[in-house]
Coordinates of C-alpha atoms and ligand atoms in Angstrom, one line a residue:
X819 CA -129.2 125.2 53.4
X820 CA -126.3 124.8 51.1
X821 CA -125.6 121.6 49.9
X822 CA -121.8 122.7 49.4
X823 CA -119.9 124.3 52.3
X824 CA -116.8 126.5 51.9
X825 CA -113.5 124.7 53.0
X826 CA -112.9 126.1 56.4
X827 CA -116.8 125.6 57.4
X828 CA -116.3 122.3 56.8
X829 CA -113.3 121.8 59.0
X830 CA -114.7 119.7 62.3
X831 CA -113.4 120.6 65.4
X832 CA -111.0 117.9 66.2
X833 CA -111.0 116.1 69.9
X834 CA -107.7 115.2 70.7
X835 CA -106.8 118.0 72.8
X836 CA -105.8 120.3 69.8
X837 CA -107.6 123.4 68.2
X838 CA -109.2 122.1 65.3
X839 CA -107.6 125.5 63.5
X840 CA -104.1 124.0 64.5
X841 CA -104.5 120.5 62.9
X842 CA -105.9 122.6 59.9
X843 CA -102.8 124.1 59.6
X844 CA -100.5 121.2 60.3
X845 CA -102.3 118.9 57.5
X846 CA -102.1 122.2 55.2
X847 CA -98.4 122.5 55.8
X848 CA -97.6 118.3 55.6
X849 CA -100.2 118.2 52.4
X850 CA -98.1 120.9 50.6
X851 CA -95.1 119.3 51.1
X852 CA -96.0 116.1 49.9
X853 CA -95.5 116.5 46.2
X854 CA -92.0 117.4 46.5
X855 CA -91.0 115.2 49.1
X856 CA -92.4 112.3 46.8
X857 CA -90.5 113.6 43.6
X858 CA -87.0 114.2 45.4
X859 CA -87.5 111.1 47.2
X860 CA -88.0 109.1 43.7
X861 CA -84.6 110.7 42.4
X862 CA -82.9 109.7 45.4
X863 CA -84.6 106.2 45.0
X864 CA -83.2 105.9 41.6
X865 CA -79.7 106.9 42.1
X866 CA -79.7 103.9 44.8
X867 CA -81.2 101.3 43.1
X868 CA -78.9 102.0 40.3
X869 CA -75.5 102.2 42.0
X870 CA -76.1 99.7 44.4
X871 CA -77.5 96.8 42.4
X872 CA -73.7 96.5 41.3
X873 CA -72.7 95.8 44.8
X874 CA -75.7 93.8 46.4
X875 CA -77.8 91.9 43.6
X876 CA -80.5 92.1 41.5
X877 CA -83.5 90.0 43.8
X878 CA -83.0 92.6 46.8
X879 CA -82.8 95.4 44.6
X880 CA -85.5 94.5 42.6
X881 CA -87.7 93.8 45.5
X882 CA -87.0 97.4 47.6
X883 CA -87.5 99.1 44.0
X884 CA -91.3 97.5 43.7
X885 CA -92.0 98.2 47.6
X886 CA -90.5 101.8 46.8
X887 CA -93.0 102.1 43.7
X888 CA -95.7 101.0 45.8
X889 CA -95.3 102.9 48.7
X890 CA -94.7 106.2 46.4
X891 CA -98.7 105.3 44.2
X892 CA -100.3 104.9 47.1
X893 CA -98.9 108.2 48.6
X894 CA -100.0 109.8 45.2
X895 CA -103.4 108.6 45.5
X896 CA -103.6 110.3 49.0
X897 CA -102.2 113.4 47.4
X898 CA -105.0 113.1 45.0
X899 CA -107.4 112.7 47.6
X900 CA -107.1 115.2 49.9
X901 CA -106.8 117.6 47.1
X902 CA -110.8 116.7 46.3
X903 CA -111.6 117.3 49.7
X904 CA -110.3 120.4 50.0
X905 CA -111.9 121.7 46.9
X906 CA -115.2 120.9 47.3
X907 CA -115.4 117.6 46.5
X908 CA -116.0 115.7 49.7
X909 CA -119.1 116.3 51.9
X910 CA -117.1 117.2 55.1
X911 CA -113.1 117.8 55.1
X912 CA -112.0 116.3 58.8
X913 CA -108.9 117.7 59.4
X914 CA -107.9 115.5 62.2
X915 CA -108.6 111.9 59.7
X916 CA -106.4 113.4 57.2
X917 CA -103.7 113.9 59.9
X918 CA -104.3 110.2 60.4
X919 CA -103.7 109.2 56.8
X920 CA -101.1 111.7 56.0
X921 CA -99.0 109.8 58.9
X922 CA -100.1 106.1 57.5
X923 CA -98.6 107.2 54.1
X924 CA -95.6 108.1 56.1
X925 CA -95.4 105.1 58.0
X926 CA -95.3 103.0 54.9
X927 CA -92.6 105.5 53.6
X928 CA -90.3 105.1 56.2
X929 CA -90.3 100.9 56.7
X930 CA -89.7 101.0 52.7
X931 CA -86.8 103.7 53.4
X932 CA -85.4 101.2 56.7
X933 CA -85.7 98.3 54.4
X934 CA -82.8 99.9 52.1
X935 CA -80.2 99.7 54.9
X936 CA -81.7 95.8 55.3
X937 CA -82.1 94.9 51.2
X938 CA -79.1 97.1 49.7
X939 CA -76.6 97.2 52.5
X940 CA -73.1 95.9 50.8
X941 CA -71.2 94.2 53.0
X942 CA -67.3 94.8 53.1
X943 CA -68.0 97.9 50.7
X944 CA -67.1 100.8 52.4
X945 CA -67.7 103.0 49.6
X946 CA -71.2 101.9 48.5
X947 CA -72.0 101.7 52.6
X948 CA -70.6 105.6 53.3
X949 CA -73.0 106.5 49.9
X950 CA -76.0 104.5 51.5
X951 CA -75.4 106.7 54.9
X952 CA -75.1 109.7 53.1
X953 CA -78.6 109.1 50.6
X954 CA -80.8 108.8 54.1
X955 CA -78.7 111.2 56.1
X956 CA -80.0 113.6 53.1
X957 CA -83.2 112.1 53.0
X958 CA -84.0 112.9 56.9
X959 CA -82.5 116.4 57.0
X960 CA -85.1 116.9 54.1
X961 CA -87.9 114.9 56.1
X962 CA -87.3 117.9 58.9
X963 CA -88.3 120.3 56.3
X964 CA -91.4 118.5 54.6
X965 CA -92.5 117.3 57.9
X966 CA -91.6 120.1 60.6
X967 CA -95.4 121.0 61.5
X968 CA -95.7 117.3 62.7
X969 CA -93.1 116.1 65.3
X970 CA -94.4 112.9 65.9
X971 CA -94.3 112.2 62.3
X972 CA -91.0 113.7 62.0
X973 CA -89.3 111.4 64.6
X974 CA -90.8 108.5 63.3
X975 CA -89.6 109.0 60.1
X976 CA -86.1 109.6 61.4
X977 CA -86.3 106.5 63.4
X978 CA -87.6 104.1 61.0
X979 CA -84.9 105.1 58.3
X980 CA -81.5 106.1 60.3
X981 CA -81.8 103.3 62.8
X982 CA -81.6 100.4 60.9
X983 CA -79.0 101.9 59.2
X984 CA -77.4 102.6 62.6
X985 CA -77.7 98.8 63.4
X986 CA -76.1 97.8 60.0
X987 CA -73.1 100.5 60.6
X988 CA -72.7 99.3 64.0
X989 CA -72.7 95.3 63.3
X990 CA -69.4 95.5 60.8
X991 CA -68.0 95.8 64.3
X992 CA -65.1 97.8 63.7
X993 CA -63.2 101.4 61.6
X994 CA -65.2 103.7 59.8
X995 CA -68.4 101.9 59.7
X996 CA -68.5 101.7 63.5
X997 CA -67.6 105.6 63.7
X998 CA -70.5 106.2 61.1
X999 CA -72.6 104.3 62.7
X1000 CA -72.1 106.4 66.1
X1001 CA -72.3 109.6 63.9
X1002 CA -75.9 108.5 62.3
X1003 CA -77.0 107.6 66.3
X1004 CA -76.0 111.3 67.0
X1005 CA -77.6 112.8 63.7
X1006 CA -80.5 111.0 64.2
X1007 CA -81.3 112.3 67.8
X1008 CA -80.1 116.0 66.9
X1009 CA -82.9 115.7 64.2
X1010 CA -85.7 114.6 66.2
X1011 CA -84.5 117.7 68.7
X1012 CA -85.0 120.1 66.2
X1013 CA -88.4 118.5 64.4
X1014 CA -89.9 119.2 68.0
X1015 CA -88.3 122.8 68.1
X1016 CA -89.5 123.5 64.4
X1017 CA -93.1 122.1 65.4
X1018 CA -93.6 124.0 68.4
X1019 CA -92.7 127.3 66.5
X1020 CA -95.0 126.6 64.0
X1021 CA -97.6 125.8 66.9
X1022 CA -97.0 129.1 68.5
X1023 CA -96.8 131.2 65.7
X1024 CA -100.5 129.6 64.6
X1025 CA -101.7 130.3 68.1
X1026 CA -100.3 134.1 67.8
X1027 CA -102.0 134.4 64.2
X1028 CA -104.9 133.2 65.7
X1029 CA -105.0 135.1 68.8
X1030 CA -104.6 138.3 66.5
X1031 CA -107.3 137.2 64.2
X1032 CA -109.6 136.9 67.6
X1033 CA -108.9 140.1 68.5
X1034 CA -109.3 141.8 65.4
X1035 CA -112.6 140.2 64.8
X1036 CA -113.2 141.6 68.1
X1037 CA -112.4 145.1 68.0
X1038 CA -114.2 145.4 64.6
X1039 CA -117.2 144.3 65.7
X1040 CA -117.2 146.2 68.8
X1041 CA -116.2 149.2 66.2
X1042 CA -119.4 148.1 64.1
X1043 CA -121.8 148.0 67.4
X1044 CA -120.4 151.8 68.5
X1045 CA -121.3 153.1 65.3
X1046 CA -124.2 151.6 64.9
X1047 CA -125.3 152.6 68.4
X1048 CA -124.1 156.2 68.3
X1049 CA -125.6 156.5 64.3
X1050 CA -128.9 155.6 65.9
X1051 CA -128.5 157.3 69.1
X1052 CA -128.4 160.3 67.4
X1053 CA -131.2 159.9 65.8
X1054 CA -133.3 159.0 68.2
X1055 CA -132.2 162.4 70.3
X1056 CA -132.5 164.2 67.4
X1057 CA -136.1 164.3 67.0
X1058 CA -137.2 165.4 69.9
X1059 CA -134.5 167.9 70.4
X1060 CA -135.7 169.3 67.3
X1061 CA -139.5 169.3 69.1
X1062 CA -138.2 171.2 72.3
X1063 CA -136.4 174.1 69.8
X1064 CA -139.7 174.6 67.6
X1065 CA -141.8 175.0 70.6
X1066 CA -139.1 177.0 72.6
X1067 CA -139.2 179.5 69.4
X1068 CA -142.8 179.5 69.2
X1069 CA -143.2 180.4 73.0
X1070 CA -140.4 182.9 72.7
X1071 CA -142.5 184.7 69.7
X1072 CA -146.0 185.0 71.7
X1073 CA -146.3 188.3 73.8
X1074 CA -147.7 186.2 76.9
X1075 CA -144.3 186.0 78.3
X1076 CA -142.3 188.3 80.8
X1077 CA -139.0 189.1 80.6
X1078 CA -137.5 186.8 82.8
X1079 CA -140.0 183.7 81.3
X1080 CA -138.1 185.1 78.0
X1081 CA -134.9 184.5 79.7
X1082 CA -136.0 181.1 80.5
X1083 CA -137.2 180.0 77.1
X1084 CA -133.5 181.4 75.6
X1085 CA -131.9 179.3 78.3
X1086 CA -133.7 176.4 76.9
X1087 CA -133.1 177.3 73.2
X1088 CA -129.2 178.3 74.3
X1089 CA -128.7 174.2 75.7
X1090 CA -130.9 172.7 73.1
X1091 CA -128.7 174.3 70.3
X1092 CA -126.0 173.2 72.4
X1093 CA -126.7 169.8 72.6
X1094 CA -127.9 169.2 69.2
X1095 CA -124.5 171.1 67.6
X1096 CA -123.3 168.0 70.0
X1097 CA -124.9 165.0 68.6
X1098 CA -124.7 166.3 65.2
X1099 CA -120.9 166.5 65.7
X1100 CA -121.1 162.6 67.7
X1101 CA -123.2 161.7 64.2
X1102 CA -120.1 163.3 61.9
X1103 CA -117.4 161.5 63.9
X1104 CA -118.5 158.2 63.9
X1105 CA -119.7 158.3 60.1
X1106 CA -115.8 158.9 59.6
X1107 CA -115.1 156.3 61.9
X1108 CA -116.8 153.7 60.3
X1109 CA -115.8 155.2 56.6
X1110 CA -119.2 155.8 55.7
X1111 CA -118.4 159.5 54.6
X1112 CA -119.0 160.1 51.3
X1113 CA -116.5 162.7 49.3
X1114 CA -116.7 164.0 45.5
X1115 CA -113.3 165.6 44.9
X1116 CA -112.5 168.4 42.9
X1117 CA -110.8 171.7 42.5
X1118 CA -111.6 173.9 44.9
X1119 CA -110.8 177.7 45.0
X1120 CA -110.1 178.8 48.9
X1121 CA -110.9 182.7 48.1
X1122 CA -114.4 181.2 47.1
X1123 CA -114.7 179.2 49.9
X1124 CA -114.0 181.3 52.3
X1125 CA -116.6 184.1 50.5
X1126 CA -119.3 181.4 50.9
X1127 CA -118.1 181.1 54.6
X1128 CA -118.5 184.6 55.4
X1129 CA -122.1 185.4 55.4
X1130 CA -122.2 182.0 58.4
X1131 CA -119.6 183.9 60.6
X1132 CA -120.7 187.1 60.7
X1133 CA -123.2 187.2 63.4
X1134 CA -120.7 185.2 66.1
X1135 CA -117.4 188.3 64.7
X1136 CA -120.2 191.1 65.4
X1137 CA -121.0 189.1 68.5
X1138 CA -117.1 189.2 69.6
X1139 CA -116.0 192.1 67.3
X1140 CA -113.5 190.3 65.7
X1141 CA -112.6 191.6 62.3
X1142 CA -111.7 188.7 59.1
X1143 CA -109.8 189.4 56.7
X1144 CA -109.7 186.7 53.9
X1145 CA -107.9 188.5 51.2
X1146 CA -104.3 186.8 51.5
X1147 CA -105.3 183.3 49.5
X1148 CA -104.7 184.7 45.9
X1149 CA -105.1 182.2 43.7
X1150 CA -104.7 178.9 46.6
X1151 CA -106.6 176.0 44.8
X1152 CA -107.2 172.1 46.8
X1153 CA -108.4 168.9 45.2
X1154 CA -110.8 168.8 47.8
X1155 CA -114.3 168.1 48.8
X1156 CA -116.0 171.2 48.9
X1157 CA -118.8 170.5 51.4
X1158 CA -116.0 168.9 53.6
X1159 CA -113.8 171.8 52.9
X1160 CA -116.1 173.8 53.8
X1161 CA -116.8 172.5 57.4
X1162 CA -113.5 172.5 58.2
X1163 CA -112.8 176.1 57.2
X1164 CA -115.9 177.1 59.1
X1165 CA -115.0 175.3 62.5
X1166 CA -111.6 176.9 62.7
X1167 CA -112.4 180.1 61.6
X1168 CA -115.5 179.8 64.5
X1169 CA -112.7 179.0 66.7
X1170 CA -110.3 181.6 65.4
X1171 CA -113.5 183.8 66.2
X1172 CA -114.4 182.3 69.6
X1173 CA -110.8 181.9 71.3
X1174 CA -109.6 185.7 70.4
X1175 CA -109.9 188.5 72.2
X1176 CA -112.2 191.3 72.0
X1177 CA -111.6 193.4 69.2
X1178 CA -108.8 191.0 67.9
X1179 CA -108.2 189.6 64.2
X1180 CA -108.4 187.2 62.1
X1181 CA -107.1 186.7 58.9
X1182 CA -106.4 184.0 56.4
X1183 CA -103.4 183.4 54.4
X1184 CA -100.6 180.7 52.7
X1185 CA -98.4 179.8 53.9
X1186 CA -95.6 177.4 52.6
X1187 CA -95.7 173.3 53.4
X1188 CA -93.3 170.8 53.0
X1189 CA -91.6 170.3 49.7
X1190 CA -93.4 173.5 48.1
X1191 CA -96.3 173.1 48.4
X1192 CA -99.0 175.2 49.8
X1193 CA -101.2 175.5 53.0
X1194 CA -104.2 177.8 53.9
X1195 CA -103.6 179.1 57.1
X1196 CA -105.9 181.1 59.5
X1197 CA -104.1 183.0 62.4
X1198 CA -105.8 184.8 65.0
X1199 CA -104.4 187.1 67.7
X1200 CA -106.7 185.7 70.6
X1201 CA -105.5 183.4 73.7
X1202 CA -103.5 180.9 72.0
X1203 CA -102.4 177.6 73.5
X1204 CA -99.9 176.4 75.8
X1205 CA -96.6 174.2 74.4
X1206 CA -97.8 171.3 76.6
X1207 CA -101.3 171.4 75.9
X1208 CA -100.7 171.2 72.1
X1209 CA -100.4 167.2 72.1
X1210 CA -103.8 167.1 73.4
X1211 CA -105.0 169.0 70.9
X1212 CA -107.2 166.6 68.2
X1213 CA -108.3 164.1 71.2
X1214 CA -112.0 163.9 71.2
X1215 CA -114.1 165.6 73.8
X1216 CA -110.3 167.5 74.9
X1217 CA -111.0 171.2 75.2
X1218 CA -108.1 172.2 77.3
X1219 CA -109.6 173.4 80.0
X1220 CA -111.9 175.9 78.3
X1221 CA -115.0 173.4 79.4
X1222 CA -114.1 175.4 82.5
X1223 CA -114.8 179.3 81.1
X1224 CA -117.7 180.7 79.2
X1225 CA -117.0 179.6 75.5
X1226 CA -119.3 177.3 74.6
X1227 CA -118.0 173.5 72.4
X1228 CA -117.9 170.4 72.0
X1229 CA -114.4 169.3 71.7
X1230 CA -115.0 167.1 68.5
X1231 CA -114.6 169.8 66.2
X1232 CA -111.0 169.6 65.3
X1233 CA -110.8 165.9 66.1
X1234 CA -113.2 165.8 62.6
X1235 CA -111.7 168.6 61.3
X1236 CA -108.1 166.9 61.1
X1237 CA -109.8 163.2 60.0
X1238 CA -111.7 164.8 57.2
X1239 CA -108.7 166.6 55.8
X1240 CA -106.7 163.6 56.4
X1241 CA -109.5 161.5 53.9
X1242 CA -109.1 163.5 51.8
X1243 CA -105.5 163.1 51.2
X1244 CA -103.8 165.9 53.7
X1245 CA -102.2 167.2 56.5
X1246 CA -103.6 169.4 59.1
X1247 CA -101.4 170.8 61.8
X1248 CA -101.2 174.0 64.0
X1249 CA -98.7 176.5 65.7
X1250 CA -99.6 178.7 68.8
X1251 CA -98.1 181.3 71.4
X1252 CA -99.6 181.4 74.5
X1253 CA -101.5 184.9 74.6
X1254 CA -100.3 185.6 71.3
X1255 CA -102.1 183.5 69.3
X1256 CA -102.6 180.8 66.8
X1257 CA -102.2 179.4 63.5
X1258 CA -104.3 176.6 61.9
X1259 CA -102.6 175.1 59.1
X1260 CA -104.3 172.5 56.7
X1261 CA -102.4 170.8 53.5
X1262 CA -104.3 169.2 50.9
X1263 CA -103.0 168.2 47.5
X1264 CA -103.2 171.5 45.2
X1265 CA -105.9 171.9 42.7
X1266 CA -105.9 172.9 38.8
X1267 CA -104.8 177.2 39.3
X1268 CA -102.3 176.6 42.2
X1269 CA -98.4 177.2 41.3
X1270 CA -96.6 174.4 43.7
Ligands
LIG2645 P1 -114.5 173.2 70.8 O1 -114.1 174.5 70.2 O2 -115.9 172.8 70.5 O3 -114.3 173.1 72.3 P2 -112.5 172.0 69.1 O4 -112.2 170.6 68.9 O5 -112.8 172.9 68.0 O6 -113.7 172.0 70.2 O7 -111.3 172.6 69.9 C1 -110.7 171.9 71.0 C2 -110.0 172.9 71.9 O8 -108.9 173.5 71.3 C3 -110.9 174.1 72.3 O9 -111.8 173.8 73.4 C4 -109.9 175.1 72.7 O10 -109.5 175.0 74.0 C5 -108.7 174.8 71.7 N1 -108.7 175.7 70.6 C6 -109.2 175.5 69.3 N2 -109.0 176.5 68.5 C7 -108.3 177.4 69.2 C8 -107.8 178.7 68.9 N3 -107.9 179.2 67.6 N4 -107.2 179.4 69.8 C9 -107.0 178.9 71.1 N5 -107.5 177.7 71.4 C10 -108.1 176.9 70.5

């Protein structure tokens, strides 16, 4: 066990009716105003005791002055206090008994604040009364500020300082002070409107933050729990798939079948590859879903690539007599990863190969991209793709229909093809014809050898 818990483990979940996460954030937001509430409220403080001691004596000044001070050291020492907490220092940090003491302080506060229209209230002086009005009127619009994420505190405040000074305005009876002291009634309740607005907007924009932080959490973890599920899925299917193909070869070598027990075991071999080109692809996809692919970039030469690719394709272009032609790269150069590069080159020119028609070509080429630079394109002259079908293009598992013919897939390949390129710092992107045929297009950022 850890004898020191962080800040927000140590945050008790509050009673009154609140989220313990919204009193958090109240207390955080009235703590931080504090030490600039104290310090502009001292100025203030001083300007009055100064100008008014002229106009109502030295005992009443003297004695609001040493409540003031008082008032303002304990407030410090609060301060002080709940800064400790929240650093470490005290055992548990209860949100909710700070909210308590925070409004204590403030309670204090505002009788020392109401006492000023009581201790240095001139009489007959008009000018020093309208500067008086003015000093709280300012010191309650900042109040609204400093204490918006607490309305009861707010109001309180207000109260406490602008009624008495209401009262005082009022009782000279007649002229300005009597307007003035109609006008502080007004500003006073228009105040205690708006700290309520102001505090249920902070309220609902907490409850939104924390709604989104729910979800989030959510939706990673359920992320986390897929991968982790279809990782060891794979796996787990792997293994014996792998069992079934060995055996199905080793029956398919021995001379103790017939013919149509040969068909059989090729049938078997036929799915099994099938299904384990399947789960490797499931495996690929959600490694790059949950960032776990690793890449090593570097300069990579397409010609090259494409040479290393050949040898792979040539059984399925005999098997469709399609004929390749990868001479038009010249000198095309990514900052790639060549294994990845790789992959993606092989799946579309596999489906260059498997989605042409008999006899048909396919050739790869550059082609320019946006802002001159380069992409390595690979056309083919097989069935192409309809306009509308093209959105639906890079959605998993979508193969367009052609789950209904004789071509065998998965529909993952270009969903990885396009996430791979896109790691790796690139576009990839295609154009088609309907029976005319297709080009893939991928844009990757060019490597040392490569004019932009
Ligand atoms: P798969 O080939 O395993 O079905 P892909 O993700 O590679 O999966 O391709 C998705 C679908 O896009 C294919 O099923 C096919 O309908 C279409 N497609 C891909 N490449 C071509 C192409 N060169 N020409 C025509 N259609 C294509």
């Amino acid at each position: 066990m850890p004898s020191r818990l962080g800040a927000a483990q140590r945050m008790k979940v509050a009673d009154d009716g609140k989220s313990a996460a919204i009193i958090a954030e109240q207390v955080r937001l009235l703590y931080e105003g504090v030490q600039s509430s104290m310090l502009s409220s001292a100025i203030l403080a001083g300007i009055l005791v100064f100008l008014q001691s002229d106009v109502v004596g030295l005992y009443p000044v003297i004695t609001w002055a040493a409540l003031f001070v008082a008032t303002l050291i304990g407030r410090m020492i609060l301060l002080r206090s709940y800064r400790r907490a929240l650093h470490g220092m005290a055992p548990i940090f209860d949100s909710a008994r700070w909210l308590l003491r925070f409004r204590v302080g403030l309670v204090l506060a505002s009788i020392v604040w109401g006492l000023a229209s009581i201790l240095l209230f001139p009489n007959q002086n008009l000018a020093h009364q309208t500067f008086l009005a003015f000093t709280l009127a300012g010191l309650s619009a900042g109040a609204i500020a400093t204490l918006a994420a607490d309305h009861i505190a707010a109001s309180f405040f207000l109260l406490m300082v602008l009624s008495p000074l209401a009262f005082r305005l009022l009782s000279e009876g007649q002229g300005i002070p009597l307007a003035m002291g109609v006008m502080v009634i007004l500003y006073c309740g228009l105040l205690v409107a708006n700290a309520k607005r102001f505090c249920r907007d902070i309220i609902e924009r907490k409850l939104a933050e924390l709604a989104l932080d729910t979800a989030r959490l959510q939706a990673e973890s359920a992320n986390r729990a897929k991968s982790v599920f279809l990782s060891s899925m794979s796996h787990e299917l792997r293994t014996p798939l792998n069992a079934i193909l060995g055996f199905a070869q080793l029956l398919d070598t021995g001379d103790s079948l017939n013919d149509e027990q040969h068909d059989f075991v090729n049938e078997i071999m036929q799915a099994g590859q099938h299904l384990l080109a399947l789960v490797n692809e499931v495996l690929d996809l959600s490694k790059i879903e949950s960032g776990k692919l690793d890449l090593l970039i570097e300069t990579v030469v397409c010609a090259d690539l494409a040479e290393h690719c050949m040898p792979l394709l040539r059984p399925l272009a005999t098997k469709f007599a399609i004929n390749i032609n990868i001479n038009g790269l010249g000198n095309l150069a990514f900052r790639a990863d060549r294994i990845r590069l790789k992959q993606v080159m092989l799946n579309l020119l596999t489906n260059a190969i498997k989605y042409n028609r008999p006899g048909g070509l396919v050739w790869l080429h550059v082609m320019a991209g946006r802002g001159g630079r380069k992409r390595l394109a690979i056309s083919d002259t097989g069935l192409g793709i309809a306009t509308d079908k093209l959105p639906m293009l890079f959605q998993p598992f979508n193969r367009l229909g052609a789950e209904a013919g004789t071509i065998e897939g998965t529909g993952i390949g270009l969903v990885i093809c396009q996430r791979i390129v896109e790691m790796m710092g690139g576009e990839m992107g295609v154009e088609s014809q309907l029976g005319k045929g297709s080009t893939f297009w991928i844009e990757l950022p060019p490597g040392e050898g490569t004019a932009e």
